[in-house]
């Protein structure tokens, strides 16, 4: 019976995930309590709590699916996410210039979030099947690049450049880990730089009512936000004010000034600025340490997986979460341009939170498989020794 019994999940990873979600819920409450235009000041907190409970349920369901059965869902998951990316272009609702949302009454769903996991599921399925052929450009790498390009193109059509860059970078890292030849990857990276440089040059030459393109204005505002402090540089400057006000020890929980209609999207894209203002450098650093510990633990789970498909899927999820964290905090602190990417587990938003918890469920399922195999190995050695 011991050979068929399922392994235990990584409880440290499980605890850290729930702790991050709980902390995110607390910070959403603090950042949104005084800014909601609804009669209910707990509107965003209640919604986020519903998302959190649903996400935890999803996590527990996925982690309890047998690993072999979970792998069989990878291709259907990818096909579903691809279909939703097409449908959102037709039936989706435009929000902040991006047609990337389905609306269901007061709730919304962003298919791009599911597509991030869906593309990883495709890569984790197709790369192991190709085996040594994956090192051949035409027969192995090119088909994978075409599918990845289609997904990225559909996201670009939604006018969601930030998500597209994260998806592209995550897929590139998974493809590299999967065994693609470096000379192929370097050549493609060079081509991407040429294409990206051409796109930027086109934007610079493109005029719209006498003004430079919106994307270029965002880039220049990142380089010099004070040049247009009340326009394109406003978000970043208010974020700096928040972080500066927090100082070393913070202004205290709930005492952020910038969230009071000064800092846009304080409960969403700029929630890290509220963390920095209320908890200070010490609190923000402690939060980042916990976050990095979670990612490190998740990476260990992925690296321990003996199945290449599971290892690629697990490592892809870790890279995806890390890049989103990096891009969000980089934009909030002014290290990189602001892209509108949320902070996983922390920012307000159902699509991001549910997808992140779905990814954690997959990691916990992989950890159960790892522990089962380790126990079988230990039991086998014990039996041989006796």
mmCIF file of C-alpha atoms in Angstrom:
data_model
loop_
_atom_site.group_PDB
_atom_site.id
_atom_site.type_symbol
_atom_site.label_atom_id
_atom_site.label_comp_id
_atom_site.label_asym_id
_atom_site.label_seq_id
_atom_site.Cartn_x
_atom_site.Cartn_y
_atom_site.Cartn_z
ATOM 1 C CA UNK A 1 0.000 0.000 0.000
ATOM 2 C CA UNK A 2 2.857 2.396 0.685
ATOM 3 C CA UNK A 3 3.845 2.440 -2.974
ATOM 4 C CA UNK A 4 0.469 3.767 -4.040
ATOM 5 C CA UNK A 5 -0.076 6.230 -1.221
ATOM 6 C CA UNK A 6 0.269 9.843 -2.318
ATOM 7 C CA UNK A 7 3.006 11.999 -0.896
ATOM 8 C CA UNK A 8 2.538 14.948 1.418
ATOM 9 C CA UNK A 9 2.643 18.482 0.000
ATOM 10 C CA UNK A 10 5.382 20.973 0.807
ATOM 11 C CA UNK A 11 3.793 22.529 3.896
ATOM 12 C CA UNK A 12 6.338 25.364 4.031
ATOM 13 C CA UNK A 13 5.359 26.422 0.507
ATOM 14 C CA UNK A 14 1.677 26.054 1.402
ATOM 15 C CA UNK A 15 2.048 28.200 4.522
ATOM 16 C CA UNK A 16 4.036 30.910 2.727
ATOM 17 C CA UNK A 17 1.457 31.116 -0.075
ATOM 18 C CA UNK A 18 -1.439 31.530 2.355
ATOM 19 C CA UNK A 19 0.582 34.056 4.380
ATOM 20 C CA UNK A 20 1.210 36.172 1.270
ATOM 21 C CA UNK A 21 -2.471 36.072 0.343
ATOM 22 C CA UNK A 22 -3.436 37.072 3.882
ATOM 23 C CA UNK A 23 -0.957 39.941 3.892
ATOM 24 C CA UNK A 24 -2.233 41.068 0.501
ATOM 25 C CA UNK A 25 -5.795 41.109 1.810
ATOM 26 C CA UNK A 26 -4.737 43.270 4.770
ATOM 27 C CA UNK A 27 -2.925 45.726 2.502
ATOM 28 C CA UNK A 28 -5.845 45.911 0.060
ATOM 29 C CA UNK A 29 -8.028 46.843 3.035
ATOM 30 C CA UNK A 30 -5.592 49.553 4.120
ATOM 31 C CA UNK A 31 -5.078 50.936 0.611
ATOM 32 C CA UNK A 32 -8.748 50.966 -0.433
ATOM 33 C CA UNK A 33 -10.724 51.670 2.746
ATOM 34 C CA UNK A 34 -10.723 55.447 2.340
ATOM 35 C CA UNK A 35 -10.691 55.761 -1.458
ATOM 36 C CA UNK A 36 -13.712 53.764 -2.581
ATOM 37 C CA UNK A 37 -16.398 55.834 -4.270
ATOM 38 C CA UNK A 38 -19.009 53.318 -3.139
ATOM 39 C CA UNK A 39 -21.149 53.677 -0.044
ATOM 40 C CA UNK A 40 -19.390 50.562 1.267
ATOM 41 C CA UNK A 41 -15.770 51.366 2.254
ATOM 42 C CA UNK A 42 -15.072 47.613 2.409
ATOM 43 C CA UNK A 43 -16.127 47.036 -1.208
ATOM 44 C CA UNK A 44 -12.657 46.128 -2.533
ATOM 45 C CA UNK A 45 -11.761 44.223 0.632
ATOM 46 C CA UNK A 46 -14.872 42.039 0.393
ATOM 47 C CA UNK A 47 -14.229 41.294 -3.264
ATOM 48 C CA UNK A 48 -10.582 40.467 -2.596
ATOM 49 C CA UNK A 49 -11.617 38.230 0.315
ATOM 50 C CA UNK A 50 -13.968 36.355 -2.024
ATOM 51 C CA UNK A 51 -11.145 36.003 -4.564
ATOM 52 C CA UNK A 52 -8.773 34.820 -1.814
ATOM 53 C CA UNK A 53 -11.161 32.151 -0.512
ATOM 54 C CA UNK A 54 -11.896 30.971 -4.052
ATOM 55 C CA UNK A 55 -8.185 30.935 -4.883
ATOM 56 C CA UNK A 56 -7.353 28.857 -1.806
ATOM 57 C CA UNK A 57 -10.107 26.399 -2.717
ATOM 58 C CA UNK A 58 -8.711 26.169 -6.265
ATOM 59 C CA UNK A 59 -5.239 25.603 -4.834
ATOM 60 C CA UNK A 60 -6.418 22.745 -2.611
ATOM 61 C CA UNK A 61 -8.367 21.128 -5.468
ATOM 62 C CA UNK A 62 -5.410 21.247 -7.859
ATOM 63 C CA UNK A 63 -2.878 20.019 -5.286
ATOM 64 C CA UNK A 64 -5.066 16.971 -4.618
ATOM 65 C CA UNK A 65 -5.299 15.935 -8.267
ATOM 66 C CA UNK A 66 -2.982 12.960 -8.967
ATOM 67 C CA UNK A 67 0.083 14.178 -10.827
ATOM 68 C CA UNK A 68 -0.460 11.877 -13.812
ATOM 69 C CA UNK A 69 -4.028 13.166 -14.180
ATOM 70 C CA UNK A 70 -2.887 16.778 -13.833
ATOM 71 C CA UNK A 71 -0.446 16.383 -16.728
ATOM 72 C CA UNK A 72 -3.315 15.270 -18.967
ATOM 73 C CA UNK A 73 -5.033 18.645 -18.424
ATOM 74 C CA UNK A 74 -2.080 20.673 -19.746
ATOM 75 C CA UNK A 75 -3.068 20.611 -23.434
ATOM 76 C CA UNK A 76 -6.800 21.305 -22.842
ATOM 77 C CA UNK A 77 -5.767 24.158 -20.535
ATOM 78 C CA UNK A 78 -3.634 25.689 -23.282
ATOM 79 C CA UNK A 79 -6.376 25.329 -25.908
ATOM 80 C CA UNK A 80 -8.926 26.920 -23.573
ATOM 81 C CA UNK A 81 -6.650 29.875 -22.837
ATOM 82 C CA UNK A 82 -5.968 30.332 -26.564
ATOM 83 C CA UNK A 83 -9.696 30.348 -27.318
ATOM 84 C CA UNK A 84 -10.364 32.921 -24.602
ATOM 85 C CA UNK A 85 -7.619 35.182 -25.987
ATOM 86 C CA UNK A 86 -9.451 35.211 -29.317
ATOM 87 C CA UNK A 87 -12.911 35.679 -27.816
ATOM 88 C CA UNK A 88 -11.866 38.615 -25.623
ATOM 89 C CA UNK A 89 -10.881 40.547 -28.748
ATOM 90 C CA UNK A 90 -14.453 40.155 -29.997
ATOM 91 C CA UNK A 91 -16.589 40.260 -26.876
ATOM 92 C CA UNK A 92 -14.235 41.778 -24.313
ATOM 93 C CA UNK A 93 -14.578 45.095 -22.520
ATOM 94 C CA UNK A 94 -11.999 47.844 -22.880
ATOM 95 C CA UNK A 95 -10.473 49.078 -19.610
ATOM 96 C CA UNK A 96 -7.737 51.725 -19.495
ATOM 97 C CA UNK A 97 -7.137 51.376 -23.223
ATOM 98 C CA UNK A 98 -6.787 47.566 -23.203
ATOM 99 C CA UNK A 99 -9.502 45.246 -24.526
ATOM 100 C CA UNK A 100 -8.587 42.383 -22.228
ATOM 101 C CA UNK A 101 -11.558 41.855 -19.878
ATOM 102 C CA UNK A 102 -14.700 39.762 -19.742
ATOM 103 C CA UNK A 103 -17.342 41.294 -17.475
ATOM 104 C CA UNK A 104 -19.754 39.202 -15.392
ATOM 105 C CA UNK A 105 -21.803 41.698 -13.413
ATOM 106 C CA UNK A 106 -19.547 43.329 -10.793
ATOM 107 C CA UNK A 107 -16.716 40.874 -11.472
ATOM 108 C CA UNK A 108 -14.225 40.734 -14.313
ATOM 109 C CA UNK A 109 -11.901 38.107 -15.736
ATOM 110 C CA UNK A 110 -8.709 38.682 -17.709
ATOM 111 C CA UNK A 111 -7.912 35.763 -20.076
ATOM 112 C CA UNK A 112 -4.292 36.876 -20.352
ATOM 113 C CA UNK A 113 -3.713 35.728 -16.774
ATOM 114 C CA UNK A 114 -4.881 32.212 -17.625
ATOM 115 C CA UNK A 115 -2.891 32.292 -20.878
ATOM 116 C CA UNK A 116 0.311 32.770 -18.878
ATOM 117 C CA UNK A 117 -0.220 29.366 -17.249
ATOM 118 C CA UNK A 118 -1.701 27.909 -20.427
ATOM 119 C CA UNK A 119 1.392 28.646 -22.519
ATOM 120 C CA UNK A 120 3.597 27.121 -19.820
ATOM 121 C CA UNK A 121 1.416 24.011 -19.916
ATOM 122 C CA UNK A 122 1.937 23.785 -23.691
ATOM 123 C CA UNK A 123 5.724 24.187 -23.387
ATOM 124 C CA UNK A 124 5.891 21.650 -20.545
ATOM 125 C CA UNK A 125 4.042 19.144 -22.744
ATOM 126 C CA UNK A 126 5.647 19.650 -26.154
ATOM 127 C CA UNK A 127 9.330 20.051 -25.184
ATOM 128 C CA UNK A 128 9.680 16.639 -23.464
ATOM 129 C CA UNK A 129 7.853 14.970 -26.384
ATOM 130 C CA UNK A 130 10.306 16.394 -28.898
ATOM 131 C CA UNK A 131 13.304 15.122 -26.957
ATOM 132 C CA UNK A 132 16.555 15.536 -28.891
ATOM 133 C CA UNK A 133 14.630 16.962 -31.876
ATOM 134 C CA UNK A 134 14.093 20.104 -29.813
ATOM 135 C CA UNK A 135 17.721 21.040 -30.426
ATOM 136 C CA UNK A 136 17.013 21.155 -34.162
ATOM 137 C CA UNK A 137 15.767 24.587 -35.189
ATOM 138 C CA UNK A 138 13.270 23.686 -37.933
ATOM 139 C CA UNK A 139 11.816 20.480 -36.481
ATOM 140 C CA UNK A 140 12.063 21.307 -32.812
ATOM 141 C CA UNK A 141 12.378 24.954 -31.866
ATOM 142 C CA UNK A 142 10.578 26.726 -34.703
ATOM 143 C CA UNK A 143 7.087 25.227 -34.109
ATOM 144 C CA UNK A 144 7.349 26.122 -30.416
ATOM 145 C CA UNK A 145 8.370 29.679 -31.284
ATOM 146 C CA UNK A 146 5.463 30.031 -33.703
ATOM 147 C CA UNK A 147 2.926 29.000 -31.037
ATOM 148 C CA UNK A 148 4.572 31.311 -28.505
ATOM 149 C CA UNK A 149 4.496 34.122 -31.054
ATOM 150 C CA UNK A 150 0.779 33.577 -31.710
ATOM 151 C CA UNK A 151 -0.010 33.859 -28.001
ATOM 152 C CA UNK A 152 2.102 37.011 -27.655
ATOM 153 C CA UNK A 153 0.512 38.515 -30.771
ATOM 154 C CA UNK A 154 -3.001 37.944 -29.393
ATOM 155 C CA UNK A 155 -1.986 39.697 -26.168
ATOM 156 C CA UNK A 156 -0.501 42.608 -28.133
ATOM 157 C CA UNK A 157 -3.813 42.982 -29.980
ATOM 158 C CA UNK A 158 -5.388 43.630 -26.577
ATOM 159 C CA UNK A 159 -2.934 46.538 -26.159
ATOM 160 C CA UNK A 160 -1.407 44.839 -23.112
ATOM 161 C CA UNK A 161 2.305 45.255 -23.819
ATOM 162 C CA UNK A 162 3.449 44.647 -20.242
ATOM 163 C CA UNK A 163 1.824 41.214 -20.015
ATOM 164 C CA UNK A 164 3.139 40.294 -23.453
ATOM 165 C CA UNK A 165 6.722 41.057 -22.435
ATOM 166 C CA UNK A 166 6.379 38.946 -19.288
ATOM 167 C CA UNK A 167 4.861 36.038 -21.232
ATOM 168 C CA UNK A 168 7.592 36.264 -23.879
ATOM 169 C CA UNK A 169 10.408 36.411 -21.304
ATOM 170 C CA UNK A 170 8.975 33.535 -19.260
ATOM 171 C CA UNK A 171 8.541 31.364 -22.351
ATOM 172 C CA UNK A 172 12.078 32.191 -23.460
ATOM 173 C CA UNK A 173 13.538 31.062 -20.129
ATOM 174 C CA UNK A 174 11.508 27.825 -20.165
ATOM 175 C CA UNK A 175 12.616 27.139 -23.745
ATOM 176 C CA UNK A 176 16.232 27.703 -22.716
ATOM 177 C CA UNK A 177 15.883 25.401 -19.692
ATOM 178 C CA UNK A 178 14.188 22.844 -21.954
ATOM 179 C CA UNK A 179 17.393 22.363 -23.907
ATOM 180 C CA UNK A 180 17.303 24.765 -26.860
ATOM 181 C CA UNK A 181 20.681 25.564 -28.353
ATOM 182 C CA UNK A 182 22.173 28.836 -27.182
ATOM 183 C CA UNK A 183 23.192 29.860 -30.698
ATOM 184 C CA UNK A 184 19.542 29.673 -31.747
ATOM 185 C CA UNK A 185 18.437 31.663 -28.720
ATOM 186 C CA UNK A 186 21.112 34.320 -29.181
ATOM 187 C CA UNK A 187 20.129 34.730 -32.814
ATOM 188 C CA UNK A 188 16.473 35.110 -31.880
ATOM 189 C CA UNK A 189 17.357 37.574 -29.106
ATOM 190 C CA UNK A 190 19.263 39.676 -31.633
ATOM 191 C CA UNK A 191 16.325 39.613 -34.017
ATOM 192 C CA UNK A 192 13.988 40.621 -31.166
ATOM 193 C CA UNK A 193 16.240 43.588 -30.340
ATOM 194 C CA UNK A 194 16.234 44.716 -33.964
ATOM 195 C CA UNK A 195 12.445 44.424 -34.187
ATOM 196 C CA UNK A 196 11.991 46.141 -30.827
ATOM 197 C CA UNK A 197 14.368 48.925 -31.810
ATOM 198 C CA UNK A 198 12.481 49.415 -35.058
ATOM 199 C CA UNK A 199 9.188 49.591 -33.169
ATOM 200 C CA UNK A 200 10.583 52.231 -30.811
ATOM 201 C CA UNK A 201 11.951 54.221 -33.752
ATOM 202 C CA UNK A 202 8.536 54.052 -35.405
ATOM 203 C CA UNK A 203 6.903 55.326 -32.227
ATOM 204 C CA UNK A 204 9.397 58.189 -32.049
ATOM 205 C CA UNK A 205 8.596 59.221 -35.620
ATOM 206 C CA UNK A 206 4.848 58.785 -35.131
ATOM 207 C CA UNK A 207 2.999 61.961 -34.189
ATOM 208 C CA UNK A 208 -0.476 62.206 -32.740
ATOM 209 C CA UNK A 209 -1.921 65.726 -32.647
ATOM 210 C CA UNK A 210 1.556 67.144 -32.266
ATOM 211 C CA UNK A 211 2.445 64.838 -29.363
ATOM 212 C CA UNK A 212 4.805 61.879 -29.261
ATOM 213 C CA UNK A 213 3.337 58.413 -28.998
ATOM 214 C CA UNK A 214 1.784 57.284 -25.711
ATOM 215 C CA UNK A 215 4.319 54.445 -25.230
ATOM 216 C CA UNK A 216 7.263 56.748 -25.808
ATOM 217 C CA UNK A 217 5.829 59.295 -23.366
ATOM 218 C CA UNK A 218 5.702 56.538 -20.759
ATOM 219 C CA UNK A 219 9.333 55.732 -21.461
ATOM 220 C CA UNK A 220 10.446 59.347 -21.243
ATOM 221 C CA UNK A 221 8.397 59.894 -18.082
ATOM 222 C CA UNK A 222 10.296 57.001 -16.496
ATOM 223 C CA UNK A 223 13.596 58.655 -17.444
ATOM 224 C CA UNK A 224 12.531 62.125 -16.270
ATOM 225 C CA UNK A 225 9.135 62.141 -14.485
ATOM 226 C CA UNK A 226 9.596 65.755 -13.337
ATOM 227 C CA UNK A 227 9.430 66.937 -16.935
ATOM 228 C CA UNK A 228 5.669 66.379 -16.830
ATOM 229 C CA UNK A 229 4.975 66.103 -13.120
ATOM 230 C CA UNK A 230 1.210 66.604 -13.487
ATOM 231 C CA UNK A 231 0.902 64.348 -16.533
ATOM 232 C CA UNK A 232 2.858 61.256 -17.553
ATOM 233 C CA UNK A 233 5.240 61.477 -14.584
ATOM 234 C CA UNK A 234 2.486 61.883 -11.977
ATOM 235 C CA UNK A 235 2.153 58.203 -11.001
ATOM 236 C CA UNK A 236 5.849 57.676 -10.397
ATOM 237 C CA UNK A 237 6.333 60.931 -8.480
ATOM 238 C CA UNK A 238 3.441 60.136 -6.129
ATOM 239 C CA UNK A 239 4.903 56.653 -5.636
ATOM 240 C CA UNK A 240 8.245 58.214 -4.684
ATOM 241 C CA UNK A 241 6.501 60.532 -2.235
ATOM 242 C CA UNK A 242 4.897 57.497 -0.602
ATOM 243 C CA UNK A 243 8.155 55.569 -0.304
ATOM 244 C CA UNK A 244 9.978 58.667 0.963
ATOM 245 C CA UNK A 245 7.316 59.358 3.575
ATOM 246 C CA UNK A 246 7.649 55.804 4.858
ATOM 247 C CA UNK A 247 11.315 56.257 5.673
ATOM 248 C CA UNK A 248 12.981 53.552 7.730
ATOM 249 C CA UNK A 249 10.173 52.408 10.022
ATOM 250 C CA UNK A 250 7.039 53.629 8.200
ATOM 251 C CA UNK A 251 4.186 55.969 8.996
ATOM 252 C CA UNK A 252 2.186 53.153 10.590
ATOM 253 C CA UNK A 253 -0.450 50.754 9.315
ATOM 254 C CA UNK A 254 -3.401 52.602 7.812
ATOM 255 C CA UNK A 255 -1.631 55.970 7.965
ATOM 256 C CA UNK A 256 -0.580 56.342 4.344
ATOM 257 C CA UNK A 257 -1.183 59.846 3.045
ATOM 258 C CA UNK A 258 -0.553 59.171 -0.633
ATOM 259 C CA UNK A 259 -3.373 56.623 -0.862
ATOM 260 C CA UNK A 260 -5.849 59.446 -0.143
ATOM 261 C CA UNK A 261 -6.551 60.184 -3.827
ATOM 262 C CA UNK A 262 -2.945 61.227 -4.527
ATOM 263 C CA UNK A 263 -1.504 57.876 -5.605
ATOM 264 C CA UNK A 264 -3.539 56.320 -8.466
ATOM 265 C CA UNK A 265 -4.342 52.595 -8.231
ATOM 266 C CA UNK A 266 -3.024 52.455 -4.664
ATOM 267 C CA UNK A 267 -4.799 49.131 -4.011
ATOM 268 C CA UNK A 268 -3.698 47.643 -7.330
ATOM 269 C CA UNK A 269 -0.593 48.459 -9.383
ATOM 270 C CA UNK A 270 0.968 50.695 -6.698
ATOM 271 C CA UNK A 271 0.188 48.709 -3.580
ATOM 272 C CA UNK A 272 3.912 48.234 -2.898
ATOM 273 C CA UNK A 273 4.207 52.024 -2.502
ATOM 274 C CA UNK A 274 1.568 51.850 0.238
ATOM 275 C CA UNK A 275 3.492 48.996 1.878
ATOM 276 C CA UNK A 276 6.635 51.131 1.809
ATOM 277 C CA UNK A 277 4.864 54.188 3.192
ATOM 278 C CA UNK A 278 3.046 52.436 6.025
ATOM 279 C CA UNK A 279 5.649 49.815 6.999
ATOM 280 C CA UNK A 280 8.810 51.647 5.946
ATOM 281 C CA UNK A 281 12.010 50.235 4.542
ATOM 282 C CA UNK A 282 12.203 47.612 7.299
ATOM 283 C CA UNK A 283 8.666 46.337 6.682
ATOM 284 C CA UNK A 284 9.032 46.378 2.894
ATOM 285 C CA UNK A 285 12.353 44.521 3.145
ATOM 286 C CA UNK A 286 10.811 41.908 5.456
ATOM 287 C CA UNK A 287 7.944 41.452 3.000
ATOM 288 C CA UNK A 288 10.380 40.991 0.107
ATOM 289 C CA UNK A 289 12.370 38.432 2.094
ATOM 290 C CA UNK A 290 9.225 36.373 2.691
ATOM 291 C CA UNK A 291 8.310 36.692 -0.982
ATOM 292 C CA UNK A 292 11.777 35.563 -2.095
ATOM 293 C CA UNK A 293 11.682 32.686 0.400
ATOM 294 C CA UNK A 294 8.408 31.557 -1.158
ATOM 295 C CA UNK A 295 9.918 31.714 -4.653
ATOM 296 C CA UNK A 296 13.053 29.867 -3.528
ATOM 297 C CA UNK A 297 10.981 27.112 -1.925
ATOM 298 C CA UNK A 298 8.871 26.842 -5.082
ATOM 299 C CA UNK A 299 12.015 26.625 -7.216
ATOM 300 C CA UNK A 300 13.329 23.768 -5.055
ATOM 301 C CA UNK A 301 10.076 21.902 -5.659
ATOM 302 C CA UNK A 302 10.455 22.360 -9.417
ATOM 303 C CA UNK A 303 14.120 21.332 -9.456
ATOM 304 C CA UNK A 304 13.426 18.185 -7.428
ATOM 305 C CA UNK A 305 10.873 16.942 -9.939
ATOM 306 C CA UNK A 306 12.194 13.897 -11.813
ATOM 307 C CA UNK A 307 9.710 14.361 -14.649
ATOM 308 C CA UNK A 308 10.887 16.930 -17.219
ATOM 309 C CA UNK A 309 7.347 18.097 -17.893
ATOM 310 C CA UNK A 310 6.744 18.843 -14.223
ATOM 311 C CA UNK A 311 10.149 20.469 -13.830
ATOM 312 C CA UNK A 312 9.495 22.800 -16.767
ATOM 313 C CA UNK A 313 5.980 23.627 -15.570
ATOM 314 C CA UNK A 314 7.113 24.282 -12.007
ATOM 315 C CA UNK A 315 10.132 26.370 -12.959
ATOM 316 C CA UNK A 316 8.007 28.320 -15.461
ATOM 317 C CA UNK A 317 5.509 29.228 -12.745
ATOM 318 C CA UNK A 318 8.332 30.408 -10.480
ATOM 319 C CA UNK A 319 9.871 32.516 -13.260
ATOM 320 C CA UNK A 320 6.452 33.971 -14.111
ATOM 321 C CA UNK A 321 5.763 35.042 -10.521
ATOM 322 C CA UNK A 322 9.294 36.390 -10.090
ATOM 323 C CA UNK A 323 9.174 38.465 -13.280
ATOM 324 C CA UNK A 324 5.775 39.927 -12.367
ATOM 325 C CA UNK A 325 7.075 40.861 -8.927
ATOM 326 C CA UNK A 326 10.213 42.358 -10.455
ATOM 327 C CA UNK A 327 8.323 44.379 -13.076
ATOM 328 C CA UNK A 328 5.735 45.659 -10.593
ATOM 329 C CA UNK A 329 8.200 46.740 -7.916
ATOM 330 C CA UNK A 330 10.610 48.047 -10.558
ATOM 331 C CA UNK A 331 7.870 50.291 -11.943
ATOM 332 C CA UNK A 332 6.764 51.479 -8.495
ATOM 333 C CA UNK A 333 10.327 52.405 -7.487
ATOM 334 C CA UNK A 334 11.231 53.934 -10.860
ATOM 335 C CA UNK A 335 13.867 51.339 -11.756
ATOM 336 C CA UNK A 336 12.022 50.465 -14.979
ATOM 337 C CA UNK A 337 9.068 51.974 -16.897
ATOM 338 C CA UNK A 338 5.595 51.495 -15.405
ATOM 339 C CA UNK A 339 3.760 48.712 -17.260
ATOM 340 C CA UNK A 340 0.571 48.218 -15.247
ATOM 341 C CA UNK A 341 1.521 44.703 -14.078
ATOM 342 C CA UNK A 342 0.060 43.694 -10.712
ATOM 343 C CA UNK A 343 2.020 42.305 -7.751
ATOM 344 C CA UNK A 344 1.024 38.600 -7.478
ATOM 345 C CA UNK A 345 -0.843 37.595 -4.277
ATOM 346 C CA UNK A 346 -0.841 41.213 -3.040
ATOM 347 C CA UNK A 347 -2.522 43.544 -5.547
ATOM 348 C CA UNK A 348 -6.292 43.761 -5.782
ATOM 349 C CA UNK A 349 -7.644 41.676 -8.659
ATOM 350 C CA UNK A 350 -9.404 38.344 -9.037
ATOM 351 C CA UNK A 351 -7.812 37.139 -12.283
ATOM 352 C CA UNK A 352 -4.261 37.578 -11.032
ATOM 353 C CA UNK A 353 -4.930 36.078 -7.599
ATOM 354 C CA UNK A 354 -6.863 33.061 -8.901
ATOM 355 C CA UNK A 355 -4.230 32.306 -11.535
ATOM 356 C CA UNK A 356 -1.410 32.656 -9.009
ATOM 357 C CA UNK A 357 -3.131 30.267 -6.599
ATOM 358 C CA UNK A 358 -3.780 27.874 -9.469
ATOM 359 C CA UNK A 359 -0.041 27.927 -10.139
ATOM 360 C CA UNK A 360 0.711 27.284 -6.461
ATOM 361 C CA UNK A 361 -1.678 24.329 -6.578
ATOM 362 C CA UNK A 362 0.320 22.867 -9.475
ATOM 363 C CA UNK A 363 3.566 23.350 -7.518
ATOM 364 C CA UNK A 364 2.074 21.644 -4.471
ATOM 365 C CA UNK A 365 0.859 18.767 -6.651
ATOM 366 C CA UNK A 366 4.412 18.397 -7.986
ATOM 367 C CA UNK A 367 5.760 18.475 -4.427
ATOM 368 C CA UNK A 368 3.420 15.635 -3.454
ATOM 369 C CA UNK A 369 4.723 13.574 -6.367
ATOM 370 C CA UNK A 370 8.314 14.368 -5.356
ATOM 371 C CA UNK A 371 7.709 13.299 -1.760
ATOM 372 C CA UNK A 372 5.916 10.135 -2.857
ATOM 373 C CA UNK A 373 8.866 9.081 -5.006
ATOM 374 C CA UNK A 374 11.303 9.929 -2.218
ATOM 375 C CA UNK A 375 9.321 7.802 0.226
ATOM 376 C CA UNK A 376 9.190 4.918 -2.232
ATOM 377 C CA UNK A 377 12.956 5.150 -2.651
ATOM 378 C CA UNK A 378 13.503 5.245 1.113
ATOM 379 C CA UNK A 379 11.146 2.297 1.678
ATOM 380 C CA UNK A 380 12.912 0.355 -1.067
ATOM 381 C CA UNK A 381 16.321 0.963 0.479
ATOM 382 C CA UNK A 382 14.996 -0.033 3.897
ATOM 383 C CA UNK A 383 13.543 -3.226 2.459
ATOM 384 C CA UNK A 384 16.852 -4.084 0.749
ATOM 385 C CA UNK A 385 18.750 -3.414 3.974
ATOM 386 C CA UNK A 386 16.547 -5.711 5.977
#
